[in-house]
Amino acid sequence: MANNGSHITEYRVLAKILLILMFCTFLTISVTSFHLGALTVTVALLIAGFKSFLVLSYFMHLKYESLLLRILVSMVFVLFIVIVLITFIDYSFR
Amino acid sequence: MSEHNTHIEEHRDDEASKLGMWLFIFTELLLFGGLFLVYSIFRLQYPANFHESSLELSVTIGVINTIALLFSSMTIAFAVTAVQKKNNKLALRMIGITLLMALVFLVNKYFEWGHKFEHGLYPGSDLMQLLERGHHLYFSLYFFMTGLHALHIIVGMILLIIVYFKVKNGSIHHEKYVFMENGALYWHLVDLIWIFLFPLLYLIS
């Protein structure tokens, strides 16, 4: 076997993920049409975060990749969140 | 069995190829991440201006582009599955649909940008200089971020065209498709960035 143990994601799994992604998109649109202030941004970003999790795990096959790769990818997101936090702390205490 | 067993072991490490692609994707994520950070800080400074400016964008065009990108992300994942299942014909068709969706996205973007250009709204234009600082920043970020994203779409399309011909001439097949996987990863990255760009630029007001 050339690609030892490589996982094949079935068509119907991919199609289901697309449906969830579409649903989330319309959810975002309807949520943002209510003006809830800061809450709107939070909800929109949470939904976007969930959508990117689905794309990363299923479309980008991360769910079936090695632990090393999964840890590396999560570390990049942790790094980004740390950068955001530090910048915002800096910005608010100037 | 011949005694001259000239079986040549191909030197290939698919894991390493994928890891390399991911390392590149990390740099891309942080590049756009930095831009998102700039956007959020200026949004905090000029909330009213950012709100008014975002109303200038057409949500309909944004939604069409979002659907096109999400759909294309699925079709390219379909294409990878098809190659793994030795169904190259379906794979070619799926790559074709992906490219078509990419084209839909770019044509939409062309009209969206063109509409703004007609009104004298483009980076460095006289109108842009006259705008309030918050509006100026919003549109500069809008043009830069969507422009950089569109550039990634074009690069992704070139990659997928190469993948298309490699599948067609048989150099990508069910036992050797890491190049295709990496091309697909790049395409998903483009989709991933848009997932954040769309609500931040078009919706949140």
PDB file of N, CA, C and O in Angstrom, chain B residues 31-32 34-35 38 113 123 128 137-152 197 201:
ATOM      1  N   LEU B  31      -0.629  35.412   8.243  1.00  0.00           N
ATOM      2  CA  LEU B  31      -0.673  36.615   7.399  1.00  0.00           C
ATOM      3  C   LEU B  31      -2.058  37.240   7.463  1.00  0.00           C
ATOM      4  O   LEU B  31      -2.215  38.427   7.763  1.00  0.00           O
ATOM      5  N   PHE B  32      -3.097  36.419   7.218  1.00  0.00           N
ATOM      6  CA  PHE B  32      -4.456  36.947   7.270  1.00  0.00           C
ATOM      7  C   PHE B  32      -4.859  37.267   8.705  1.00  0.00           C
ATOM      8  O   PHE B  32      -5.599  38.213   8.948  1.00  0.00           O
ATOM      9  N   GLY B  34      -2.992  38.515  11.005  1.00  0.00           N
ATOM     10  CA  GLY B  34      -2.482  39.858  11.278  1.00  0.00           C
ATOM     11  C   GLY B  34      -3.419  40.924  10.743  1.00  0.00           C
ATOM     12  O   GLY B  34      -3.709  41.923  11.414  1.00  0.00           O
ATOM     13  N   LEU B  35      -3.934  40.696   9.526  1.00  0.00           N
ATOM     14  CA  LEU B  35      -4.856  41.663   8.925  1.00  0.00           C
ATOM     15  C   LEU B  35      -6.152  41.747   9.720  1.00  0.00           C
ATOM     16  O   LEU B  35      -6.717  42.830   9.904  1.00  0.00           O
ATOM     17  N   VAL B  38      -5.512  43.947  12.681  1.00  0.00           N
ATOM     18  CA  VAL B  38      -5.532  45.364  12.309  1.00  0.00           C
ATOM     19  C   VAL B  38      -6.974  45.828  12.170  1.00  0.00           C
ATOM     20  O   VAL B  38      -7.369  46.882  12.688  1.00  0.00           O
ATOM     21  N   TRP B 113     -16.160  45.169  -7.239  1.00  0.00           N
ATOM     22  CA  TRP B 113     -15.089  46.172  -7.243  1.00  0.00           C
ATOM     23  C   TRP B 113     -15.365  47.232  -8.305  1.00  0.00           C
ATOM     24  O   TRP B 113     -15.199  48.417  -8.063  1.00  0.00           O
ATOM     25  N   PRO B 123      -8.331  52.399  -3.951  1.00  0.00           N
ATOM     26  CA  PRO B 123      -7.175  52.852  -3.166  1.00  0.00           C
ATOM     27  C   PRO B 123      -6.433  53.974  -3.871  1.00  0.00           C
ATOM     28  O   PRO B 123      -6.120  53.872  -5.065  1.00  0.00           O
ATOM     29  N   MET B 128     -11.209  58.767  -1.889  1.00  0.00           N
ATOM     30  CA  MET B 128     -10.698  58.074  -0.701  1.00  0.00           C
ATOM     31  C   MET B 128      -9.961  59.046   0.224  1.00  0.00           C
ATOM     32  O   MET B 128     -10.055  58.948   1.445  1.00  0.00           O
ATOM     33  N   LEU B 137     -10.034  53.959   6.367  1.00  0.00           N
ATOM     34  CA  LEU B 137      -9.398  52.734   6.869  1.00  0.00           C
ATOM     35  C   LEU B 137     -10.211  51.506   6.479  1.00  0.00           C
ATOM     36  O   LEU B 137      -9.669  50.487   6.049  1.00  0.00           O
ATOM     37  N   TYR B 138     -11.544  51.612   6.621  1.00  0.00           N
ATOM     38  CA  TYR B 138     -12.395  50.463   6.300  1.00  0.00           C
ATOM     39  C   TYR B 138     -12.197  50.054   4.848  1.00  0.00           C
ATOM     40  O   TYR B 138     -11.958  48.883   4.546  1.00  0.00           O
ATOM     41  N   PHE B 139     -12.299  51.028   3.941  1.00  0.00           N
ATOM     42  CA  PHE B 139     -12.211  50.660   2.521  1.00  0.00           C
ATOM     43  C   PHE B 139     -10.806  50.235   2.125  1.00  0.00           C
ATOM     44  O   PHE B 139     -10.648  49.361   1.277  1.00  0.00           O
ATOM     45  N   SER B 140      -9.784  50.833   2.757  1.00  0.00           N
ATOM     46  CA  SER B 140      -8.421  50.365   2.480  1.00  0.00           C
ATOM     47  C   SER B 140      -8.282  48.906   2.890  1.00  0.00           C
ATOM     48  O   SER B 140      -7.742  48.086   2.138  1.00  0.00           O
ATOM     49  N   LEU B 141      -8.789  48.590   4.090  1.00  0.00           N
ATOM     50  CA  LEU B 141      -8.704  47.199   4.556  1.00  0.00           C
ATOM     51  C   LEU B 141      -9.553  46.284   3.682  1.00  0.00           C
ATOM     52  O   LEU B 141      -9.158  45.162   3.366  1.00  0.00           O
ATOM     53  N   TYR B 142     -10.735  46.771   3.294  1.00  0.00           N
ATOM     54  CA  TYR B 142     -11.620  45.978   2.434  1.00  0.00           C
ATOM     55  C   TYR B 142     -10.914  45.623   1.132  1.00  0.00           C
ATOM     56  O   TYR B 142     -10.861  44.448   0.746  1.00  0.00           O
ATOM     57  N   PHE B 143     -10.344  46.633   0.479  1.00  0.00           N
ATOM     58  CA  PHE B 143      -9.677  46.359  -0.804  1.00  0.00           C
ATOM     59  C   PHE B 143      -8.449  45.479  -0.604  1.00  0.00           C
ATOM     60  O   PHE B 143      -8.197  44.568  -1.398  1.00  0.00           O
ATOM     61  N   PHE B 144      -7.701  45.726   0.466  1.00  0.00           N
ATOM     62  CA  PHE B 144      -6.487  44.942   0.661  1.00  0.00           C
ATOM     63  C   PHE B 144      -6.808  43.486   0.983  1.00  0.00           C
ATOM     64  O   PHE B 144      -6.238  42.573   0.394  1.00  0.00           O
ATOM     65  N   MET B 145      -7.748  43.292   1.923  1.00  0.00           N
ATOM     66  CA  MET B 145      -8.036  41.917   2.347  1.00  0.00           C
ATOM     67  C   MET B 145      -8.740  41.116   1.257  1.00  0.00           C
ATOM     68  O   MET B 145      -8.363  39.978   0.979  1.00  0.00           O
ATOM     69  N   THR B 146      -9.778  41.702   0.626  1.00  0.00           N
ATOM     70  CA  THR B 146     -10.456  40.936  -0.427  1.00  0.00           C
ATOM     71  C   THR B 146      -9.536  40.785  -1.636  1.00  0.00           C
ATOM     72  O   THR B 146      -9.577  39.774  -2.332  1.00  0.00           O
ATOM     73  N   GLY B 147      -8.680  41.795  -1.867  1.00  0.00           N
ATOM     74  CA  GLY B 147      -7.741  41.708  -2.991  1.00  0.00           C
ATOM     75  C   GLY B 147      -6.736  40.586  -2.777  1.00  0.00           C
ATOM     76  O   GLY B 147      -6.494  39.764  -3.670  1.00  0.00           O
ATOM     77  N   LEU B 148      -6.171  40.529  -1.575  1.00  0.00           N
ATOM     78  CA  LEU B 148      -5.206  39.467  -1.259  1.00  0.00           C
ATOM     79  C   LEU B 148      -5.887  38.099  -1.331  1.00  0.00           C
ATOM     80  O   LEU B 148      -5.303  37.126  -1.809  1.00  0.00           O
ATOM     81  N   HIS B 149      -7.141  38.065  -0.887  1.00  0.00           N
ATOM     82  CA  HIS B 149      -7.894  36.809  -0.934  1.00  0.00           C
ATOM     83  C   HIS B 149      -8.144  36.393  -2.383  1.00  0.00           C
ATOM     84  O   HIS B 149      -7.968  35.232  -2.740  1.00  0.00           O
ATOM     85  N   ALA B 150      -8.521  37.378  -3.229  1.00  0.00           N
ATOM     86  CA  ALA B 150      -8.778  37.073  -4.650  1.00  0.00           C
ATOM     87  C   ALA B 150      -7.500  36.582  -5.322  1.00  0.00           C
ATOM     88  O   ALA B 150      -7.535  35.687  -6.174  1.00  0.00           O
ATOM     89  N   LEU B 151      -6.361  37.153  -4.914  1.00  0.00           N
ATOM     90  CA  LEU B 151      -5.071  36.699  -5.453  1.00  0.00           C
ATOM     91  C   LEU B 151      -4.861  35.219  -5.115  1.00  0.00           C
ATOM     92  O   LEU B 151      -4.385  34.437  -5.945  1.00  0.00           O
ATOM     93  N   HIS B 152      -5.256  34.845  -3.892  1.00  0.00           N
ATOM     94  CA  HIS B 152      -5.144  33.443  -3.480  1.00  0.00           C
ATOM     95  C   HIS B 152      -6.077  32.553  -4.303  1.00  0.00           C
ATOM     96  O   HIS B 152      -5.751  31.408  -4.583  1.00  0.00           O
ATOM     97  N   LEU B 197     -13.755  36.396   6.616  1.00  0.00           N
ATOM     98  CA  LEU B 197     -13.849  37.684   5.904  1.00  0.00           C
ATOM     99  C   LEU B 197     -15.299  38.094   5.701  1.00  0.00           C
ATOM    100  O   LEU B 197     -15.661  39.255   5.904  1.00  0.00           O
ATOM    101  N   LEU B 201     -16.571  41.662   7.215  1.00  0.00           N
ATOM    102  CA  LEU B 201     -16.664  42.818   6.315  1.00  0.00           C
ATOM    103  C   LEU B 201     -18.096  43.131   5.907  1.00  0.00           C
ATOM    104  O   LEU B 201     -18.474  44.287   5.791  1.00  0.00           O
TER     105      LEU B 201
END
